[in-house]
Short mmCIF file of C-alpha atoms and ligand atoms in Angstrom, two decimals:
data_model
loop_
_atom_site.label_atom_id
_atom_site.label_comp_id
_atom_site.label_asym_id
_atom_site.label_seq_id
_atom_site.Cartn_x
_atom_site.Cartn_y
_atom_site.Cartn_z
CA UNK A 4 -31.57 -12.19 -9.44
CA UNK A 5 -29.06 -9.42 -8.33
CA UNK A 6 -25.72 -9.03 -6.74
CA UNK A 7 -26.00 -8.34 -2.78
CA UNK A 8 -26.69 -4.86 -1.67
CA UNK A 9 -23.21 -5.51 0.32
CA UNK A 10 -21.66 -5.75 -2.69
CA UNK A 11 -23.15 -2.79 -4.67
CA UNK A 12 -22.18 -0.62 -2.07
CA UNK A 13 -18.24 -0.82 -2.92
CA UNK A 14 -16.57 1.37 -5.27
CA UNK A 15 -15.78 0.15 -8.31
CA UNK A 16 -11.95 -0.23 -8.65
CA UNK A 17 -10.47 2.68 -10.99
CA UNK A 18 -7.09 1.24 -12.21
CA UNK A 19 -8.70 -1.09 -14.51
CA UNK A 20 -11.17 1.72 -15.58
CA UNK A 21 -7.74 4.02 -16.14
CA UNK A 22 -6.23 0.65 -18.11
CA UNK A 23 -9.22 0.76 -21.17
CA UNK A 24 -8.60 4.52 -21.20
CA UNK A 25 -4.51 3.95 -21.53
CA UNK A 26 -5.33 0.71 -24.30
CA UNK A 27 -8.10 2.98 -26.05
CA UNK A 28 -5.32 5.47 -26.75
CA UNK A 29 -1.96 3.55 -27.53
CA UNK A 30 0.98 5.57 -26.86
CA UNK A 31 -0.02 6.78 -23.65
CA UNK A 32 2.43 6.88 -21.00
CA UNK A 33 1.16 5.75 -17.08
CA UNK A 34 1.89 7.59 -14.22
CA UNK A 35 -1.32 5.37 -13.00
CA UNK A 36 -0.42 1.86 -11.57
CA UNK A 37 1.82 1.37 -8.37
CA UNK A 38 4.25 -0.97 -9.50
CA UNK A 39 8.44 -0.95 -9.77
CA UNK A 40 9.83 -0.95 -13.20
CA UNK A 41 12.47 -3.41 -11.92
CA UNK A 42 12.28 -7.43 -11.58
CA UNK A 43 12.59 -9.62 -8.50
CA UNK A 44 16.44 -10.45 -7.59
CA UNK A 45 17.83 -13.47 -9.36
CA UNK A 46 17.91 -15.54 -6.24
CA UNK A 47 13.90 -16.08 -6.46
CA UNK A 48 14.37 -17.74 -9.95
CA UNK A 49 16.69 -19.71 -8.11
CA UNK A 50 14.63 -21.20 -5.57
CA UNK A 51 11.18 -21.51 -7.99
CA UNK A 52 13.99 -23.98 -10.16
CA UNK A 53 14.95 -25.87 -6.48
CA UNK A 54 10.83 -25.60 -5.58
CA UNK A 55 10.29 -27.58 -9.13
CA UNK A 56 12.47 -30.56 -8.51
CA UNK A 57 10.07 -31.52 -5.06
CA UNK A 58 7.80 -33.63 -5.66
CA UNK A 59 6.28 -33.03 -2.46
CA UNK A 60 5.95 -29.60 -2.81
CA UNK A 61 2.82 -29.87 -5.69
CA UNK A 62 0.63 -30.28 -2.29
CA UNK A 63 -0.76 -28.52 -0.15
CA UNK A 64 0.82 -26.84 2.88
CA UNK A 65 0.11 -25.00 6.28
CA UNK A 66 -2.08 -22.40 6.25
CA UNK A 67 0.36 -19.60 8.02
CA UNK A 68 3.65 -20.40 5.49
CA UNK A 69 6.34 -23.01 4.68
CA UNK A 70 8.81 -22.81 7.68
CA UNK A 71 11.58 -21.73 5.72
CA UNK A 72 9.26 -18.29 4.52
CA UNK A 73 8.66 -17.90 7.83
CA UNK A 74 12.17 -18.37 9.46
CA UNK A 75 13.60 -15.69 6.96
CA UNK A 76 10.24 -13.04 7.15
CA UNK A 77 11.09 -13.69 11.42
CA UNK A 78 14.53 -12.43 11.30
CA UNK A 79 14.02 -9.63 8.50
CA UNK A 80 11.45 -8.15 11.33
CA UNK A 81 14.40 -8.18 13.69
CA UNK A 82 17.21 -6.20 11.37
CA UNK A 83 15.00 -4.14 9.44
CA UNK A 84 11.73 -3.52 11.50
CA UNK A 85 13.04 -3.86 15.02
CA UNK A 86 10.30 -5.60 16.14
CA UNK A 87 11.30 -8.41 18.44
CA UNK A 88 8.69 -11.08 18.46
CA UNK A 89 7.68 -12.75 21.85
CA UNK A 90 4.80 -15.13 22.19
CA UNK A 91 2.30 -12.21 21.72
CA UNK A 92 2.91 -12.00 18.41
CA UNK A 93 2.26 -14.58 15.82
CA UNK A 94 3.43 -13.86 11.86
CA UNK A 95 1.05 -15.34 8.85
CA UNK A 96 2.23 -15.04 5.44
CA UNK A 97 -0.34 -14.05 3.01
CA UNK A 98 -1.12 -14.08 -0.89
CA UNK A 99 -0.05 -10.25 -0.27
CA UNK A 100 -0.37 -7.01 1.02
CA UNK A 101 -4.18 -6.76 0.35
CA UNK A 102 -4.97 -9.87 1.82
CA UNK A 103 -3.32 -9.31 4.80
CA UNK A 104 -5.69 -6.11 5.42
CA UNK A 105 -8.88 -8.40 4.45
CA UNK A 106 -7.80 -11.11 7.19
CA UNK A 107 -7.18 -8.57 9.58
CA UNK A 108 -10.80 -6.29 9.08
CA UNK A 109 -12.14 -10.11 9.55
CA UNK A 110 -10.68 -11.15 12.36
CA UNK A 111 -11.18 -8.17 13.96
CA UNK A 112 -14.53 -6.73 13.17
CA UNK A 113 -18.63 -7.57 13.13
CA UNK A 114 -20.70 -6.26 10.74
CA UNK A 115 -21.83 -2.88 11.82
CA UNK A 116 -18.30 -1.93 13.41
CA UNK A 117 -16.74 1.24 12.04
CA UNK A 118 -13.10 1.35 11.08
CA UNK A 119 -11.05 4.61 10.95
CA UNK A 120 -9.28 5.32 7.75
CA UNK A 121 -7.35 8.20 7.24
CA UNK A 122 -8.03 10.19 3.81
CA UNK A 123 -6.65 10.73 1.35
CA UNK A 124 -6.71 6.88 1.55
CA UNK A 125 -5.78 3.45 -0.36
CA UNK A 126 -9.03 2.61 -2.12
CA UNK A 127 -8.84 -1.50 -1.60
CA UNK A 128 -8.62 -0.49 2.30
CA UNK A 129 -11.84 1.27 1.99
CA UNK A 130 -13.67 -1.50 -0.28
CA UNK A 131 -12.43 -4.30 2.18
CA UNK A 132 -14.33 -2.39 5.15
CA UNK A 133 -17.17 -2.00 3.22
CA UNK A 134 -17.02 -5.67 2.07
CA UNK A 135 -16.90 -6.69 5.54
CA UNK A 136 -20.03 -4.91 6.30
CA UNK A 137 -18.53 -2.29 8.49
CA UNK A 138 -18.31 1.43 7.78
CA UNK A 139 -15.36 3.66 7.55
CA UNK A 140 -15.09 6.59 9.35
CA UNK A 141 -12.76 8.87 7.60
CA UNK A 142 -10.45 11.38 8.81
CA UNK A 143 -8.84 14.05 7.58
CA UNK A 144 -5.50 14.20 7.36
CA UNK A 145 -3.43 17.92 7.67
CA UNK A 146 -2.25 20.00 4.60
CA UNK A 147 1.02 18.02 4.59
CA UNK A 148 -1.12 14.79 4.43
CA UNK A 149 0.04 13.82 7.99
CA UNK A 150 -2.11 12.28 10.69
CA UNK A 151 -4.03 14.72 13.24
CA UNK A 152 -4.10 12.50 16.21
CA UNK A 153 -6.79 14.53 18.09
CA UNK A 154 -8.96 14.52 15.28
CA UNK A 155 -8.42 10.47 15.10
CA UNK A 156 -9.26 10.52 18.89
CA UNK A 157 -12.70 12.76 18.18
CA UNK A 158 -13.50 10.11 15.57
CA UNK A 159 -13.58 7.06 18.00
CA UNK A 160 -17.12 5.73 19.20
CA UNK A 161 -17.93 2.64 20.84
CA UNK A 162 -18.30 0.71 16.96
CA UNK A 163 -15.04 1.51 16.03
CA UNK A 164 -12.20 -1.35 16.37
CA UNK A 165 -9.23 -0.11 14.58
CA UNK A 166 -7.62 2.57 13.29
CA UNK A 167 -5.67 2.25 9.52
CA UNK A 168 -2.69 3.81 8.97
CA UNK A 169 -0.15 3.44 6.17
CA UNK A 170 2.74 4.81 5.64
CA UNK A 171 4.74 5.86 3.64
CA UNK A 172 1.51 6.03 1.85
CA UNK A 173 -0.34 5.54 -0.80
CA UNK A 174 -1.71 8.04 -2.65
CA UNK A 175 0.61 10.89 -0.69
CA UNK A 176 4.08 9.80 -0.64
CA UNK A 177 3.64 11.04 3.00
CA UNK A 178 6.11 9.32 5.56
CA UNK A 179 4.58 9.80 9.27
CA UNK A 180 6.48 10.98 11.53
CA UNK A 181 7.66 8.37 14.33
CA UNK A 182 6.04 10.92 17.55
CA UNK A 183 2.44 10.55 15.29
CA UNK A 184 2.61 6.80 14.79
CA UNK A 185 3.77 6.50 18.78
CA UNK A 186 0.93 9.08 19.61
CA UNK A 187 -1.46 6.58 17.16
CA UNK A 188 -0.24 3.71 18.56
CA UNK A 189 -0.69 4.67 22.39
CA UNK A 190 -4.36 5.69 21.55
CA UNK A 191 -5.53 2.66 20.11
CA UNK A 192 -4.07 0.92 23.14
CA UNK A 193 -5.73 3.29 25.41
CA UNK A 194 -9.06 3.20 23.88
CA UNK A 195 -8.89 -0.69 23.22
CA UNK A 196 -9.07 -0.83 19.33
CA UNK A 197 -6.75 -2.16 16.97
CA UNK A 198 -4.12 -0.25 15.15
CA UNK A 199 -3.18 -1.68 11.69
CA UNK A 200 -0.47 -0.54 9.90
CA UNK A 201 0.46 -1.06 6.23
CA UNK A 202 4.29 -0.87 5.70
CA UNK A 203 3.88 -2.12 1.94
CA UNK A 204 6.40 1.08 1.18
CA UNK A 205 8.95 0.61 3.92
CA UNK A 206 12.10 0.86 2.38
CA UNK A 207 10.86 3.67 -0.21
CA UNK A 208 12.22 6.80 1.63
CA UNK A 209 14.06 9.42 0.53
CA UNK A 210 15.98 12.87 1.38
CA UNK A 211 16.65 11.53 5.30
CA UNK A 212 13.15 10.42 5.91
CA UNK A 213 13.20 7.42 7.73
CA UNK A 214 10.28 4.51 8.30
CA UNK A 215 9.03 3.32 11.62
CA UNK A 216 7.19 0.32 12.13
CA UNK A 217 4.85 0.83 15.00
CA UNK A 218 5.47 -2.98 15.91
CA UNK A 219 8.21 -1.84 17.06
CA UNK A 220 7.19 -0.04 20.20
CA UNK A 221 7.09 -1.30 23.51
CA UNK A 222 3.39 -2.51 24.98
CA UNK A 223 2.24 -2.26 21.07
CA UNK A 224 2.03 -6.35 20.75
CA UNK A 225 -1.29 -7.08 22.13
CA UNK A 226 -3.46 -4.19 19.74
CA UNK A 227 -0.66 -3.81 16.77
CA UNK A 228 -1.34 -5.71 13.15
CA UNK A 229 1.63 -4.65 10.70
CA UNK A 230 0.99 -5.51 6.95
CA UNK A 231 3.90 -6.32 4.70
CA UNK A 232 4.17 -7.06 0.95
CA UNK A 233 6.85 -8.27 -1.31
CA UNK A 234 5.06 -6.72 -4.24
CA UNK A 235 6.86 -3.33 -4.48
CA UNK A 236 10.13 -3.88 -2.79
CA UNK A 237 11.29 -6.71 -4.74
CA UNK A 238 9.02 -6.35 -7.87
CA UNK A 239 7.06 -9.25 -6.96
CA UNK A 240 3.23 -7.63 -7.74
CA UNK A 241 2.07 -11.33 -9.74
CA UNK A 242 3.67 -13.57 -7.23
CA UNK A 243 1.00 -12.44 -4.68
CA UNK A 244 2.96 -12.78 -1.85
CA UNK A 245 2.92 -10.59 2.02
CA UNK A 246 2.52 -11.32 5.47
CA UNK A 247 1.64 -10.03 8.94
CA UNK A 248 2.53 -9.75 12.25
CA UNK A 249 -0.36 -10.40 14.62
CA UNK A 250 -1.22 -10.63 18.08
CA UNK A 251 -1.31 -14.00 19.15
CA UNK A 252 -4.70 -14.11 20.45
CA UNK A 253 -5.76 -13.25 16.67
CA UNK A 254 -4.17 -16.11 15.33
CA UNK A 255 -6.64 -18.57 15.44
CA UNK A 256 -9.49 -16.32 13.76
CA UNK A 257 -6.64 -15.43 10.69
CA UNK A 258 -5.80 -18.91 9.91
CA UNK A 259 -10.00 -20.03 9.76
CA UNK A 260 -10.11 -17.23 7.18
CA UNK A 261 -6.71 -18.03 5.38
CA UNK A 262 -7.95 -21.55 5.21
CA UNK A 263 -11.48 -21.13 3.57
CA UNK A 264 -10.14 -18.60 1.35
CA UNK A 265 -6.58 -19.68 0.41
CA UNK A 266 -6.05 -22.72 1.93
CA UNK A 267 -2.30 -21.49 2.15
CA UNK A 268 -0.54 -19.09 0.11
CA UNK A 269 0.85 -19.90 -3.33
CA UNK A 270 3.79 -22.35 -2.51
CA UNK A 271 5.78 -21.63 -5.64
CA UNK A 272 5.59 -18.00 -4.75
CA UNK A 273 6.69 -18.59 -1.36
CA UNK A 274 9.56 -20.58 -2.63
CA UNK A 275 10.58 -17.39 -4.83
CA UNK A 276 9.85 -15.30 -1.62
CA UNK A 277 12.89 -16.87 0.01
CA UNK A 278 14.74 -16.32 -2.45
CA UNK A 279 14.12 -12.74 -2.68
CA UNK A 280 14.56 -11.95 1.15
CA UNK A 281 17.22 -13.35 0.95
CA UNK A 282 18.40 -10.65 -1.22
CA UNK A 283 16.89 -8.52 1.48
CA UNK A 284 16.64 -4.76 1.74
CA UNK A 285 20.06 -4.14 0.08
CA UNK A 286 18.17 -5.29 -3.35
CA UNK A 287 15.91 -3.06 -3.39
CA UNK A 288 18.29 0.00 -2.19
CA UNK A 289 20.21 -0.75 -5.36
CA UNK A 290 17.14 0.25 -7.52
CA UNK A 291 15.44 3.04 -5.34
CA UNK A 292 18.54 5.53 -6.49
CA UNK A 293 17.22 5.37 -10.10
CA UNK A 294 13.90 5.76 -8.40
CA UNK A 295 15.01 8.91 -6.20
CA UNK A 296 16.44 10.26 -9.47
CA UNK A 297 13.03 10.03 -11.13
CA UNK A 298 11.30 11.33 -7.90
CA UNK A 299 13.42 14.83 -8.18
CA UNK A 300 12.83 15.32 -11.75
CA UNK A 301 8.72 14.65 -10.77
CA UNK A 302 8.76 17.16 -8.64
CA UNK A 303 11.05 20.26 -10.20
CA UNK A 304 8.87 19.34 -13.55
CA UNK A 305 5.32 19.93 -10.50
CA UNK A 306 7.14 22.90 -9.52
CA UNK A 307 7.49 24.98 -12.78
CA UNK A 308 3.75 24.76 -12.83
CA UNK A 309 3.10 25.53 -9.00
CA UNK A 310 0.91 28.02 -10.02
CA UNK A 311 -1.93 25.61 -10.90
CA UNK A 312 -0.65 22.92 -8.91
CA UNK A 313 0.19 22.55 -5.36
CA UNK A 314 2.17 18.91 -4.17
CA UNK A 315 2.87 19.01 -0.09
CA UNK A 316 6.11 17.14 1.25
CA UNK A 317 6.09 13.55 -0.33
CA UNK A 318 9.24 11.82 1.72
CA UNK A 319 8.16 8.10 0.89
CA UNK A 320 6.83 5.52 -1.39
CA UNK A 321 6.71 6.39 -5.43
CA UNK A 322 3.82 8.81 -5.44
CA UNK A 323 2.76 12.49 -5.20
CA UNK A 324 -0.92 13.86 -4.65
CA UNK A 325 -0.91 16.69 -6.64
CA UNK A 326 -3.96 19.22 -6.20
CA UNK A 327 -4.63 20.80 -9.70
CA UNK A 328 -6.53 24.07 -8.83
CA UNK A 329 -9.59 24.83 -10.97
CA UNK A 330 -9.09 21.94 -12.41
CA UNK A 331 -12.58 19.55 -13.69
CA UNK A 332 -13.96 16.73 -11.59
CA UNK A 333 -10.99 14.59 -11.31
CA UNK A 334 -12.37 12.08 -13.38
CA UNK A 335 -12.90 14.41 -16.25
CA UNK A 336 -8.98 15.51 -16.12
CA UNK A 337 -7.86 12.20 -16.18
CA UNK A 338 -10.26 11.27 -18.99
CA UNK A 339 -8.76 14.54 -20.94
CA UNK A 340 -5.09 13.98 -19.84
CA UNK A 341 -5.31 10.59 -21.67
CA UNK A 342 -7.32 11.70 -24.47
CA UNK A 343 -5.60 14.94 -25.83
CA UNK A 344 -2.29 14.00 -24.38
CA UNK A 345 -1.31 10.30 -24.11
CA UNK A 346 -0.59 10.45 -20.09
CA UNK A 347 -2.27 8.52 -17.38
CA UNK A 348 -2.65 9.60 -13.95
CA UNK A 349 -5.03 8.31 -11.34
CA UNK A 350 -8.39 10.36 -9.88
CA UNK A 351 -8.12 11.69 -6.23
CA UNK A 352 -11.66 11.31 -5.85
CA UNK A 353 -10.81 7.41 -5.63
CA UNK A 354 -9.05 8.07 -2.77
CA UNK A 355 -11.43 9.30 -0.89
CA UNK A 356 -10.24 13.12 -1.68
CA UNK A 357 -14.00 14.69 -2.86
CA UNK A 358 -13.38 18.69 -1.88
CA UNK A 359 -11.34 19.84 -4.80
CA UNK A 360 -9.51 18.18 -8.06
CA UNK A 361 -6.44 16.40 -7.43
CA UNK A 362 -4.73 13.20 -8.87
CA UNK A 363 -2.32 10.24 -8.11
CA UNK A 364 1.36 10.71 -9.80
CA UNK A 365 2.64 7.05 -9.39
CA UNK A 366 6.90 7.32 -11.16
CA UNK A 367 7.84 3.93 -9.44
CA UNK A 368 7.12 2.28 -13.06
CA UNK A 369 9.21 5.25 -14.99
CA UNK A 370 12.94 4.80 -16.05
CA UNK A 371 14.83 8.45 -16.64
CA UNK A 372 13.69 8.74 -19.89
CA UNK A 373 9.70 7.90 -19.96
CA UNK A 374 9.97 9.95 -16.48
CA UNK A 375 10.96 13.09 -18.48
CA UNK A 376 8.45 12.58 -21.81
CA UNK A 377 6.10 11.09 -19.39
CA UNK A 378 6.06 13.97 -16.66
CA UNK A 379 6.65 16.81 -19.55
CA UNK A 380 3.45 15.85 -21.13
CA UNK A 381 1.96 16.02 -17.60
CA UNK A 382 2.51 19.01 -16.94
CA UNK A 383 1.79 20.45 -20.83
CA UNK A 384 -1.76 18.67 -20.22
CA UNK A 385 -2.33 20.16 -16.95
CA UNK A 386 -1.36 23.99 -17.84
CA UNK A 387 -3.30 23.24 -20.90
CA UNK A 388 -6.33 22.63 -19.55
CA UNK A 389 -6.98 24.84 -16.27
CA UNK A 390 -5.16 27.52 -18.49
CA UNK A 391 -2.68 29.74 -16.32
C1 PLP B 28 -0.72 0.63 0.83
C2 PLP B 28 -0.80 -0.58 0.00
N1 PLP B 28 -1.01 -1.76 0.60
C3 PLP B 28 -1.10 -2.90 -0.12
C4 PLP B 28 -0.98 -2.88 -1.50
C5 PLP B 28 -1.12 -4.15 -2.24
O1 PLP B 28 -0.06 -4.99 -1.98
P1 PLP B 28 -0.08 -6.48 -2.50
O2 PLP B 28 0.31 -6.47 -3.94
O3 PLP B 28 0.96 -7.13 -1.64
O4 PLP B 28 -1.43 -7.02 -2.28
C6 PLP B 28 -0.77 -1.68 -2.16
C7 PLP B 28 -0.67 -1.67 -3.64
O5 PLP B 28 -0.68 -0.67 -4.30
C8 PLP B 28 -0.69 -0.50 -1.39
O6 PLP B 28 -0.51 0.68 -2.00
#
């Protein structure tokens, strides 16, 4: 017996590999994971007590979200994203962010189709194309980690169906400019592919930088997917819940997939979801000062040693992508990093980044003070070992 040959060719996800390494050797501090150090607002407690005291509400329900999910996600699209639904788009909520991306590669793709990620890129995007038998074609992104459009145009062939963007991004901090994601955007449309867009970061910007969600644009509605999560914003990561705005003829082939896989999304969670955007974006705007204070003293603390290590422009999101030069295989750092100095950080190599050594900062976890130990010991472990 053995595990499909589909299966054996995905990577095997590193943040649990980088968890034993952090539990081998207590006291370690993690720039690793991608997660807020803050809770979800106090108005999700709320509604998970009102959610408790229905019956009704131990059942299942419909497959795309409860109404009242949907009503609130429909008119935080409006303020926030400017996207003004019509009939060509339909919105499914999800059991998150990664899920979303799995029902759209489904419902878009046939085994054999190639899908066009951008590198550096999010790991789970690239096992969920490979899970769905397709191949990803990946492009390189410019020093400055931003999308080369004409490169992205060279790259299409008559397999590939979509074109993955997300920003801000994960692993770069990147934030794309709005003239890129308009010039992305067009070209899909042009060439008849898909472009999906993961906007799991959007209201982690910083220094003027400013998200766009390519939804947004006029004529995008019939070849656009935008992919949401509450996860980071609201510091919702376990209640698993996201959604996605689709086009309408797409609807049908999401919900057959949403129904043999989730039936519907978590209805506690979506109960707590209402809660939370109800909050809204002003929630999470109260927290992302501590985070932008954090974020400076990452990168003055990366700049003492820019000798040995070079970190482009990183506008958005709670990340850096920090090339260490003459550094080990990226694996090896990390491994040494944790060992000798009690500080996680994750591989670039995971991300798809294979030419030179460079790792994943992640400070969206770190209050002031493990920032400072945290980052300090950083950059004493980098100089450390690639000398300089
Ligand atoms: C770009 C991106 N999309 C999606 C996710 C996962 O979101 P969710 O928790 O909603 O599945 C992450 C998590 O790190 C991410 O970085």
């Amino acid at each position: 017996m053995r595990e499909s040959t589909r299966m054996s060719l995905v990577q095997t996800p590193v943040i649990p590999v980088v968890g034993r390494l952090i539990r081998d050797n207590p006291g370690t501090i993690s720039l690793g994971q991608g997660v807020v150090h803050y809770p979800p607002p106090p108005q999700a407690m709320e509604e998970v007590a009102r959610f408790a005291a229905e019956p009704d509400n131990h059942k299942y329900r419909l497959v795309d979200g409860i109404p009242a999910l949907l009503d609130r996600i429909r008119r935080k699209l409006a303020s926030d994203n400017r996207i003004e639904l019509t009939a060509e788009h339909s919105v499914v909520v999800t059991a998150g962010g990664n899920m979303a991306f799995m029902n759209a590669v489904l419902a878009v793709t046939d085994p054999g189709d190639e899908v066009i990620l951008l590198a550096p890129y999010y790991f789970n995007h690239e096992m969920a194309v490979a899970m769905a038998g397709c191949r990803a074609t990946v492009v390189a992104t410019d020093e400055s980690y931003q999308p080369v459009p004409e490169r992205i145009a060279a790259a299409i062939t008559p397999h590939t169906r979509a074109v993955v963007t997300v920003s801000p991004n994960t692993p770069t901090g990147a934030v794309y400019a709005e003239t890129t994601l308009r010039a992305i955007n067009d070209l899909c449309r042009d060439r008849g592919i898909y472009h999906i867009h993961d906007e799991a970061y959007e209201y982690f910007t910083y220094d003027g930088a400013r998200h766009v969600s390519p939804a947004s644009f006029g004529g995008s509605a019939a070849h656009t997917i935008a992919l949401f999560s509450l996860s980071k914003s609201f510091g919702f990561a376990s209640w698993r819940i996201g959604y996605m705005v689709i086009p309408t003829h797409l609807y049908g082939a999401v919900c057959k997939i949403q129904d043999t896989i989730l039936i519907c999304p978590p209805v506690v969670s979506q109960h707590a979801a209402v809660g939370a955007m109800g909050a809204g974006r002003a929630y999470c705007a109260a927290w992302l000062e501590g985070i932008a204070g954090v974020r400076r003293l990452v990168i003055e603390a990366l700049a003492e040693i820019g000798d040995v290590c070079t970190v482009p422009r990183a506008d958005g999101a709670f990340y850096v992508l920090a090339t260490v030069r003459g550094g080990p295989q990226p694996m090896a750092l990390v491994e040494r990093l944790v060992r000798e100095h009690h500080v996680a950080v994750i591989p670039g190599s995971t991300f798809g980044v294979t030419d030179r050594c460079t790792v994943r900062i992640a400070y969206g976890a770190l209050t002031r003070d493990t920032a400072a130990e945290g980052i300090g010991r950083l950059v004493r472990g980098i100089r450390q070992i690639v000398g300089g």
